[in-house]
Structures are given as structure tokens and as C-alpha cells.
Amino acid sequence: QKEVEQNSGPLSVPEGAIASLNCTYSDRGSQSFFWYRQYSGKSPELIMSIYSNGDKEDGRFTAQLNKASQYVSLLIRDSQPSDSATYLCAARPNAGGTSYGKLTFGQGTILTVHP
Amino acid sequence: SQTIHQWPATLVQPVGSPLSLECTVEGTSNPNLYWYRQAAGRGLQLLFYSVGIGQISSEVPQNLSASRPQDRQFILSSKKLLLSDSGFYLCAWRSRAMRGNSGNTIYFGEGSWLTVV
């Protein structure tokens, strides 16, 4: 069973702090990783994708990937109350070209940024 | 640009009644299409995916079925709903025209909230 694991939280941080969200995956062959943000009652929206080891930055968001440790993280700098949402980690399984783009999702981490 | 539309947004159905959720994608051709379900407080579970018209693969045995009558249309159905079918249903698409890692991203529709009573 290919799994993606996240700490369900909730994670609470003060406004302006760095929020750190973590994710591990079991399929060592996974190549593509994604972070989605989901506001309550809404559908997930893509924040970041990462494919190579190391860091990838986009504005206040930084995704980090360590394939050796099978670990993906998302850092949110200068957290704002509007960042309060559930963050979903997803991985594309390695199925020898037959995965058809399917993603495996973690259960999500609830983030609350308080003023 | 590509857009995805899903409807209805919300529905309340009695146990044993039929279900039809519809999804259409605009601005792209021959996409991969997916139906996911999210139960309360849980992650996303892939139900069905389709790589072309009439081609449906089921990930989880259940009370639901899917169909793809047109290239950019994906339908989720049930003949008789169960209480356990309640949840947030999400249609998603992925471009098959983009190669490599850039083509791996999937995008979600607005979702349909189903409550079976």
C-alpha cells in the first residue's frame, strides 16, 4: 500500500511566524510531490510542486524534498490569518508509466494562524 | 485557459435514491479525468480515473460507477445511494499534452457536497 502520511494537527502559529508542515511517503520511487491548500468547504488548490531534492521557493512558500529520507515539507513564512486552512501533501506513485497521473494524498494538516 | 466545472454543488438525497454528478473541462483536449471523494475530516480517496472516452478504471469497489461519454465530460453515478456515500466529491483533470513533471499536476473542480439521509 503506497501511503502519504501527514501530522493531522491542528498546528497553531501566531501571525508573522513560520509554519512548518511535514509529510512522509512510503513509495521510494515517487518522483513528483505537491502541496494543496484547502479552505473549509472548498476544493483543494495547488500551492507548490517539487520534483528534485532540495528547496523550491515561491513567495512566502518554500517546499523541501529529501528523497533519501522520503520526506517533503512546506514552510510558510510570515504566516497570515488567511493561511489558515488544511494543507494536503500528495505524491505521484511510481508505477512504471501506468500511474496515469494519479496522486496519493495524505490526510491533511489543519493550520490555524492566530492574530 | 483551462477550466473545470462540476455540478450540482450541494445535494441531499434519501437512502436508495439515484445519483448523478457531472463534470466538464474546457480549454483542453483528451485530459485524464478523476473522481475523488473526501469523507469528513479525511484525505482524498481516488474513486475512478479515465484516460479517454469510454475508458473507466475503478480504484475502490463500491456502490458508485463512472462514465465518460464525451472527451471532456465525466459523470459519477449510483443507482441506490447508501448512507456511507455521503461526502465531498471532487472531479479533477490532468493535461496529457504536457510531458515530464510539468504534466503531473492535477486540478480540481469546485466539488459537490452529498448528504445521504
PDB file of C-alpha atoms in Angstrom:
ATOM      1  CA  GLN A   1       0.000   0.000   0.000  1.00  0.00           C
ATOM      2  CA  LYS A   2       1.525   3.270  -1.155  1.00  0.00           C
ATOM      3  CA  GLU A   3       0.907   5.857   1.542  1.00  0.00           C
ATOM      4  CA  VAL A   4       1.450   9.505   2.277  1.00  0.00           C
ATOM      5  CA  GLU A   5       1.460  10.442   5.929  1.00  0.00           C
ATOM      6  CA  GLN A   6       0.889  13.840   7.479  1.00  0.00           C
ATOM      7  CA  ASN A   7       0.502  15.047  11.033  1.00  0.00           C
ATOM      8  CA  SER A   8      -3.180  15.955  11.156  1.00  0.00           C
ATOM      9  CA  GLY A   9      -2.515  18.709  13.690  1.00  0.00           C
ATOM     10  CA  PRO A  10      -4.033  21.091  14.287  1.00  0.00           C
ATOM     11  CA  LEU A  11      -0.965  23.273  14.013  1.00  0.00           C
ATOM     12  CA  SER A  12      -1.386  26.693  15.525  1.00  0.00           C
ATOM     13  CA  VAL A  13       1.086  29.524  14.908  1.00  0.00           C
ATOM     14  CA  PRO A  14       0.965  33.249  15.635  1.00  0.00           C
ATOM     15  CA  GLU A  15       0.682  35.738  12.818  1.00  0.00           C
ATOM     16  CA  GLY A  16       4.087  36.525  11.332  1.00  0.00           C
ATOM     17  CA  ALA A  17       5.670  33.232  12.414  1.00  0.00           C
ATOM     18  CA  ILE A  18       6.950  30.405  10.205  1.00  0.00           C
ATOM     19  CA  ALA A  19       4.593  27.465   9.823  1.00  0.00           C
ATOM     20  CA  SER A  20       6.244  24.124   9.092  1.00  0.00           C
ATOM     21  CA  LEU A  21       4.186  21.315   7.590  1.00  0.00           C
ATOM     22  CA  ASN A  22       5.631  17.843   7.149  1.00  0.00           C
ATOM     23  CA  CYS A  23       4.872  14.805   5.045  1.00  0.00           C
ATOM     24  CA  THR A  24       6.438  11.371   4.558  1.00  0.00           C
ATOM     25  CA  TYR A  25       5.787   8.885   1.774  1.00  0.00           C
ATOM     26  CA  SER A  26       6.299   5.165   1.502  1.00  0.00           C
ATOM     27  CA  ASP A  27       6.817   4.695  -2.253  1.00  0.00           C
ATOM     28  CA  ARG A  28      10.544   5.230  -2.704  1.00  0.00           C
ATOM     29  CA  GLY A  29      10.049   5.517  -6.465  1.00  0.00           C
ATOM     30  CA  SER A  30       7.726   8.533  -6.247  1.00  0.00           C
ATOM     31  CA  GLN A  31       9.028  11.387  -8.368  1.00  0.00           C
ATOM     32  CA  SER A  32       6.516  14.228  -8.111  1.00  0.00           C
ATOM     33  CA  PHE A  33       5.198  15.887  -4.996  1.00  0.00           C
ATOM     34  CA  PHE A  34       2.539  18.510  -4.453  1.00  0.00           C
ATOM     35  CA  TRP A  35       1.141  20.730  -1.750  1.00  0.00           C
ATOM     36  CA  TYR A  36      -2.507  21.755  -1.956  1.00  0.00           C
ATOM     37  CA  ARG A  37      -4.345  24.212   0.249  1.00  0.00           C
ATOM     38  CA  GLN A  38      -7.985  23.547   1.089  1.00  0.00           C
ATOM     39  CA  TYR A  39     -10.147  26.128   2.787  1.00  0.00           C
ATOM     40  CA  SER A  40     -13.084  24.815   4.770  1.00  0.00           C
ATOM     41  CA  GLY A  41     -15.860  23.706   2.456  1.00  0.00           C
ATOM     42  CA  LYS A  42     -13.826  24.365  -0.698  1.00  0.00           C
ATOM     43  CA  SER A  43     -11.873  22.273  -3.152  1.00  0.00           C
ATOM     44  CA  PRO A  44      -8.077  21.922  -2.963  1.00  0.00           C
ATOM     45  CA  GLU A  45      -5.934  24.422  -4.834  1.00  0.00           C
ATOM     46  CA  LEU A  46      -2.336  23.821  -5.836  1.00  0.00           C
ATOM     47  CA  ILE A  47       0.307  25.801  -3.948  1.00  0.00           C
ATOM     48  CA  MET A  48       3.585  24.155  -4.876  1.00  0.00           C
ATOM     49  CA  SER A  49       5.016  21.245  -6.791  1.00  0.00           C
ATOM     50  CA  ILE A  50       8.520  19.856  -6.313  1.00  0.00           C
ATOM     51  CA  TYR A  51      10.383  17.171  -8.200  1.00  0.00           C
ATOM     52  CA  SER A  52      14.059  17.487  -7.242  1.00  0.00           C
ATOM     53  CA  ASN A  53      15.874  17.196  -3.940  1.00  0.00           C
ATOM     54  CA  GLY A  54      16.372  20.492  -2.173  1.00  0.00           C
ATOM     55  CA  ASP A  55      14.331  23.638  -1.742  1.00  0.00           C
ATOM     56  CA  LYS A  56      11.915  25.393  -4.055  1.00  0.00           C
ATOM     57  CA  GLU A  57      10.709  28.858  -3.150  1.00  0.00           C
ATOM     58  CA  ASP A  58       7.635  30.733  -4.341  1.00  0.00           C
ATOM     59  CA  GLY A  59       6.862  33.928  -2.469  1.00  0.00           C
ATOM     60  CA  ARG A  60       6.248  33.115   1.182  1.00  0.00           C
ATOM     61  CA  PHE A  61       6.180  29.385   0.471  1.00  0.00           C
ATOM     62  CA  THR A  62       9.159  27.015   0.384  1.00  0.00           C
ATOM     63  CA  ALA A  63       8.835  23.341  -0.428  1.00  0.00           C
ATOM     64  CA  GLN A  64      11.614  20.995   0.610  1.00  0.00           C
ATOM     65  CA  LEU A  65      12.205  17.487  -0.708  1.00  0.00           C
ATOM     66  CA  ASN A  66      14.547  14.814   0.626  1.00  0.00           C
ATOM     67  CA  LYS A  67      14.130  11.642  -1.405  1.00  0.00           C
ATOM     68  CA  ALA A  68      16.655   9.694   0.654  1.00  0.00           C
ATOM     69  CA  SER A  69      14.563  10.280   3.759  1.00  0.00           C
ATOM     70  CA  GLN A  70      11.258  10.148   1.805  1.00  0.00           C
ATOM     71  CA  TYR A  71      10.292  13.442   3.313  1.00  0.00           C
ATOM     72  CA  VAL A  72       8.557  16.519   1.966  1.00  0.00           C
ATOM     73  CA  SER A  73       7.871  19.717   3.835  1.00  0.00           C
ATOM     74  CA  LEU A  74       6.223  23.083   3.288  1.00  0.00           C
ATOM     75  CA  LEU A  75       7.349  26.223   5.068  1.00  0.00           C
ATOM     76  CA  ILE A  76       5.126  29.275   5.178  1.00  0.00           C
ATOM     77  CA  ARG A  77       6.974  32.429   6.168  1.00  0.00           C
ATOM     78  CA  ASP A  78       5.270  35.468   7.669  1.00  0.00           C
ATOM     79  CA  SER A  79       2.113  33.434   8.266  1.00  0.00           C
ATOM     80  CA  GLN A  80      -1.154  35.310   7.879  1.00  0.00           C
ATOM     81  CA  PRO A  81      -4.631  34.501   9.225  1.00  0.00           C
ATOM     82  CA  SER A  82      -5.642  33.955   5.584  1.00  0.00           C
ATOM     83  CA  ASP A  83      -3.230  30.989   5.519  1.00  0.00           C
ATOM     84  CA  SER A  84      -5.496  29.142   7.954  1.00  0.00           C
ATOM     85  CA  ALA A  85      -6.608  26.073   6.038  1.00  0.00           C
ATOM     86  CA  THR A  86      -5.967  22.364   5.625  1.00  0.00           C
ATOM     87  CA  TYR A  87      -2.782  21.577   3.718  1.00  0.00           C
ATOM     88  CA  LEU A  88      -2.699  18.381   1.705  1.00  0.00           C
ATOM     89  CA  CYS A  89       0.501  16.644   0.660  1.00  0.00           C
ATOM     90  CA  ALA A  90       0.336  14.460  -2.438  1.00  0.00           C
ATOM     91  CA  ALA A  91       2.734  12.166  -4.256  1.00  0.00           C
ATOM     92  CA  ARG A  92       2.626  10.597  -7.679  1.00  0.00           C
ATOM     93  CA  PRO A  93       3.356   6.897  -7.282  1.00  0.00           C
ATOM     94  CA  ASN A  94       5.944   5.287  -9.479  1.00  0.00           C
ATOM     95  CA  ALA A  95       4.011   2.656 -11.415  1.00  0.00           C
ATOM     96  CA  GLY A  96       6.266   2.117 -14.394  1.00  0.00           C
ATOM     97  CA  GLY A  97       4.458   4.603 -16.584  1.00  0.00           C
ATOM     98  CA  THR A  98       0.993   3.293 -15.809  1.00  0.00           C
ATOM     99  CA  SER A  99       0.104   5.604 -12.945  1.00  0.00           C
ATOM    100  CA  TYR A 100      -1.929   7.788 -15.341  1.00  0.00           C
ATOM    101  CA  GLY A 101      -1.188  10.837 -13.235  1.00  0.00           C
ATOM    102  CA  LYS A 102      -2.953   9.505 -10.181  1.00  0.00           C
ATOM    103  CA  LEU A 103      -1.951  11.154  -6.936  1.00  0.00           C
ATOM    104  CA  THR A 104      -1.937   9.692  -3.446  1.00  0.00           C
ATOM    105  CA  PHE A 105      -2.937  12.213  -0.796  1.00  0.00           C
ATOM    106  CA  GLY A 106      -2.163  12.482   2.871  1.00  0.00           C
ATOM    107  CA  GLN A 107      -4.976  13.120   5.311  1.00  0.00           C
ATOM    108  CA  GLY A 108      -4.066  16.799   5.565  1.00  0.00           C
ATOM    109  CA  THR A 109      -2.737  19.091   8.288  1.00  0.00           C
ATOM    110  CA  ILE A 110      -5.016  21.761   9.716  1.00  0.00           C
ATOM    111  CA  LEU A 111      -3.175  25.061  10.128  1.00  0.00           C
ATOM    112  CA  THR A 112      -4.508  27.904  12.224  1.00  0.00           C
ATOM    113  CA  VAL A 113      -2.761  31.278  12.185  1.00  0.00           C
ATOM    114  CA  HIS A 114      -3.965  33.433  15.059  1.00  0.00           C
ATOM    115  CA  PRO A 115      -3.610  37.223  15.158  1.00  0.00           C
TER     116      PRO A 115
ATOM    117  CA  SER B   1      -7.055  28.853 -20.159  1.00  0.00           C
ATOM    118  CA  GLN B   2      -8.438  25.621 -18.816  1.00  0.00           C
ATOM    119  CA  THR B   3     -11.420  25.482 -16.506  1.00  0.00           C
ATOM    120  CA  ILE B   4     -13.313  22.701 -14.849  1.00  0.00           C
ATOM    121  CA  HIS B   5     -16.937  22.862 -13.810  1.00  0.00           C
ATOM    122  CA  GLN B   6     -18.755  20.481 -11.531  1.00  0.00           C
ATOM    123  CA  TRP B   7     -22.402  20.333 -10.515  1.00  0.00           C
ATOM    124  CA  PRO B   8     -24.559  20.258  -8.542  1.00  0.00           C
ATOM    125  CA  ALA B   9     -22.656  21.984  -5.759  1.00  0.00           C
ATOM    126  CA  THR B  10     -24.804  20.595  -2.976  1.00  0.00           C
ATOM    127  CA  LEU B  11     -27.423  17.893  -2.754  1.00  0.00           C
ATOM    128  CA  VAL B  12     -29.313  15.989  -0.113  1.00  0.00           C
ATOM    129  CA  GLN B  13     -30.567  12.609  -1.205  1.00  0.00           C
ATOM    130  CA  PRO B  14     -32.518   9.859   0.589  1.00  0.00           C
ATOM    131  CA  VAL B  15     -31.044   6.411   1.003  1.00  0.00           C
ATOM    132  CA  GLY B  16     -31.840   4.252  -2.002  1.00  0.00           C
ATOM    133  CA  SER B  17     -32.216   7.139  -4.437  1.00  0.00           C
ATOM    134  CA  PRO B  18     -30.073   7.513  -7.570  1.00  0.00           C
ATOM    135  CA  LEU B  19     -27.169   9.928  -8.002  1.00  0.00           C
ATOM    136  CA  SER B  20     -25.655  11.780 -10.921  1.00  0.00           C
ATOM    137  CA  LEU B  21     -22.773  14.231 -10.586  1.00  0.00           C
ATOM    138  CA  GLU B  22     -21.395  15.839 -13.705  1.00  0.00           C
ATOM    139  CA  CYS B  23     -18.087  17.458 -14.553  1.00  0.00           C
ATOM    140  CA  THR B  24     -16.858  19.179 -17.689  1.00  0.00           C
ATOM    141  CA  VAL B  25     -13.440  20.533 -18.604  1.00  0.00           C
ATOM    142  CA  GLU B  26     -12.896  23.409 -21.020  1.00  0.00           C
ATOM    143  CA  GLY B  27      -9.813  24.628 -22.809  1.00  0.00           C
ATOM    144  CA  THR B  28      -8.044  21.320 -23.214  1.00  0.00           C
ATOM    145  CA  SER B  29      -8.385  18.111 -25.167  1.00  0.00           C
ATOM    146  CA  ASN B  30      -8.014  14.485 -24.185  1.00  0.00           C
ATOM    147  CA  PRO B  31      -7.392  15.122 -20.492  1.00  0.00           C
ATOM    148  CA  ASN B  32      -7.084  12.476 -17.830  1.00  0.00           C
ATOM    149  CA  LEU B  33     -10.108  12.788 -15.590  1.00  0.00           C
ATOM    150  CA  TYR B  34     -10.555  11.703 -11.976  1.00  0.00           C
ATOM    151  CA  TRP B  35     -13.250  11.407  -9.332  1.00  0.00           C
ATOM    152  CA  TYR B  36     -12.093  11.727  -5.726  1.00  0.00           C
ATOM    153  CA  ARG B  37     -14.124  11.547  -2.535  1.00  0.00           C
ATOM    154  CA  GLN B  38     -13.321  13.236   0.740  1.00  0.00           C
ATOM    155  CA  ALA B  39     -15.152  11.987   3.814  1.00  0.00           C
ATOM    156  CA  ALA B  40     -15.477  14.336   6.774  1.00  0.00           C
ATOM    157  CA  GLY B  41     -12.067  15.046   8.311  1.00  0.00           C
ATOM    158  CA  ARG B  42     -10.270  12.679   5.977  1.00  0.00           C
ATOM    159  CA  GLY B  43      -7.983  12.802   2.999  1.00  0.00           C
ATOM    160  CA  LEU B  44      -8.834  12.390  -0.647  1.00  0.00           C
ATOM    161  CA  GLN B  45      -9.671   8.919  -1.905  1.00  0.00           C
ATOM    162  CA  LEU B  46      -9.425   8.236  -5.624  1.00  0.00           C
ATOM    163  CA  LEU B  47     -12.597   6.559  -6.868  1.00  0.00           C
ATOM    164  CA  PHE B  48     -12.273   6.463 -10.666  1.00  0.00           C
ATOM    165  CA  TYR B  49      -9.997   7.692 -13.390  1.00  0.00           C
ATOM    166  CA  SER B  50     -10.327   7.882 -17.145  1.00  0.00           C
ATOM    167  CA  VAL B  51      -7.735   8.268 -19.884  1.00  0.00           C
ATOM    168  CA  GLY B  52     -10.227   8.529 -22.745  1.00  0.00           C
ATOM    169  CA  ILE B  53     -13.829   8.321 -23.893  1.00  0.00           C
ATOM    170  CA  GLY B  54     -15.482   5.196 -22.548  1.00  0.00           C
ATOM    171  CA  GLN B  55     -12.345   4.182 -20.622  1.00  0.00           C
ATOM    172  CA  ILE B  56     -13.003   3.968 -16.892  1.00  0.00           C
ATOM    173  CA  SER B  57     -10.849   2.418 -14.194  1.00  0.00           C
ATOM    174  CA  SER B  58     -12.128   1.882 -10.682  1.00  0.00           C
ATOM    175  CA  GLU B  59      -9.811   2.182  -7.734  1.00  0.00           C
ATOM    176  CA  VAL B  60     -12.155   1.120  -4.962  1.00  0.00           C
ATOM    177  CA  PRO B  61     -15.037  -1.373  -5.147  1.00  0.00           C
ATOM    178  CA  GLN B  62     -18.177   0.418  -4.092  1.00  0.00           C
ATOM    179  CA  ASN B  63     -21.695   1.472  -4.810  1.00  0.00           C
ATOM    180  CA  LEU B  64     -20.711   4.010  -7.445  1.00  0.00           C
ATOM    181  CA  SER B  65     -19.956   3.998 -11.169  1.00  0.00           C
ATOM    182  CA  ALA B  66     -18.457   6.479 -13.596  1.00  0.00           C
ATOM    183  CA  SER B  67     -18.832   7.193 -17.283  1.00  0.00           C
ATOM    184  CA  ARG B  68     -17.098   9.376 -19.855  1.00  0.00           C
ATOM    185  CA  PRO B  69     -19.494   9.844 -22.773  1.00  0.00           C
ATOM    186  CA  GLN B  70     -17.501  12.713 -24.284  1.00  0.00           C
ATOM    187  CA  ASP B  71     -13.851  13.731 -24.231  1.00  0.00           C
ATOM    188  CA  ARG B  72     -14.288  16.441 -21.612  1.00  0.00           C
ATOM    189  CA  GLN B  73     -17.284  15.112 -19.693  1.00  0.00           C
ATOM    190  CA  PHE B  74     -17.102  12.852 -16.671  1.00  0.00           C
ATOM    191  CA  ILE B  75     -20.120  11.559 -14.761  1.00  0.00           C
ATOM    192  CA  LEU B  76     -20.358   9.870 -11.389  1.00  0.00           C
ATOM    193  CA  SER B  77     -23.475   7.800 -10.750  1.00  0.00           C
ATOM    194  CA  SER B  78     -25.187   5.494  -8.349  1.00  0.00           C
ATOM    195  CA  LYS B  79     -28.379   3.522  -8.728  1.00  0.00           C
ATOM    196  CA  LYS B  80     -29.076   3.337  -4.981  1.00  0.00           C
ATOM    197  CA  LEU B  81     -27.290   5.574  -2.509  1.00  0.00           C
ATOM    198  CA  LEU B  82     -26.082   4.385   0.881  1.00  0.00           C
ATOM    199  CA  LEU B  83     -25.520   6.470   3.976  1.00  0.00           C
ATOM    200  CA  SER B  84     -21.807   5.797   3.615  1.00  0.00           C
ATOM    201  CA  ASP B  85     -21.815   7.554   0.215  1.00  0.00           C
ATOM    202  CA  SER B  86     -22.055  10.923   1.958  1.00  0.00           C
ATOM    203  CA  GLY B  87     -19.049  13.156   1.404  1.00  0.00           C
ATOM    204  CA  PHE B  88     -17.385  15.795  -0.705  1.00  0.00           C
ATOM    205  CA  TYR B  89     -16.927  14.639  -4.298  1.00  0.00           C
ATOM    206  CA  LEU B  90     -14.242  16.226  -6.409  1.00  0.00           C
ATOM    207  CA  CYS B  91     -13.701  15.980 -10.125  1.00  0.00           C
ATOM    208  CA  ALA B  92     -10.173  16.669 -11.319  1.00  0.00           C
ATOM    209  CA  TRP B  93      -8.242  16.783 -14.575  1.00  0.00           C
ATOM    210  CA  ARG B  94      -4.682  16.494 -15.788  1.00  0.00           C
ATOM    211  CA  SER B  95      -3.238  17.519 -19.121  1.00  0.00           C
ATOM    212  CA  ARG B  96      -1.857  14.728 -21.248  1.00  0.00           C
ATOM    213  CA  ALA B  97      -0.312  17.209 -23.644  1.00  0.00           C
ATOM    214  CA  MET B  98       2.367  18.295 -21.188  1.00  0.00           C
ATOM    215  CA  ARG B  99       5.303  15.946 -20.849  1.00  0.00           C
ATOM    216  CA  GLY B 100       7.555  15.266 -17.922  1.00  0.00           C
ATOM    217  CA  ASN B 101       6.960  16.565 -14.440  1.00  0.00           C
ATOM    218  CA  SER B 102       5.021  19.605 -15.597  1.00  0.00           C
ATOM    219  CA  GLY B 103       2.251  17.356 -16.780  1.00  0.00           C
ATOM    220  CA  ASN B 104       1.799  15.703 -13.416  1.00  0.00           C
ATOM    221  CA  THR B 105      -0.285  18.402 -11.771  1.00  0.00           C
ATOM    222  CA  ILE B 106      -3.968  17.738 -11.346  1.00  0.00           C
ATOM    223  CA  TYR B 107      -6.538  20.484 -10.908  1.00  0.00           C
ATOM    224  CA  PHE B 108      -9.810  20.191  -9.036  1.00  0.00           C
ATOM    225  CA  GLY B 109     -13.324  21.367  -9.725  1.00  0.00           C
ATOM    226  CA  GLU B 110     -15.406  23.179  -7.145  1.00  0.00           C
ATOM    227  CA  GLY B 111     -16.682  19.980  -5.586  1.00  0.00           C
ATOM    228  CA  SER B 112     -20.108  18.562  -4.788  1.00  0.00           C
ATOM    229  CA  TRP B 113     -21.334  18.074  -1.252  1.00  0.00           C
ATOM    230  CA  LEU B 114     -23.526  14.982  -0.990  1.00  0.00           C
ATOM    231  CA  THR B 115     -25.521  14.189   2.124  1.00  0.00           C
ATOM    232  CA  VAL B 116     -27.427  10.932   2.134  1.00  0.00           C
ATOM    233  CA  VAL B 117     -30.237  10.893   4.687  1.00  0.00           C
TER     234      VAL B 117
END
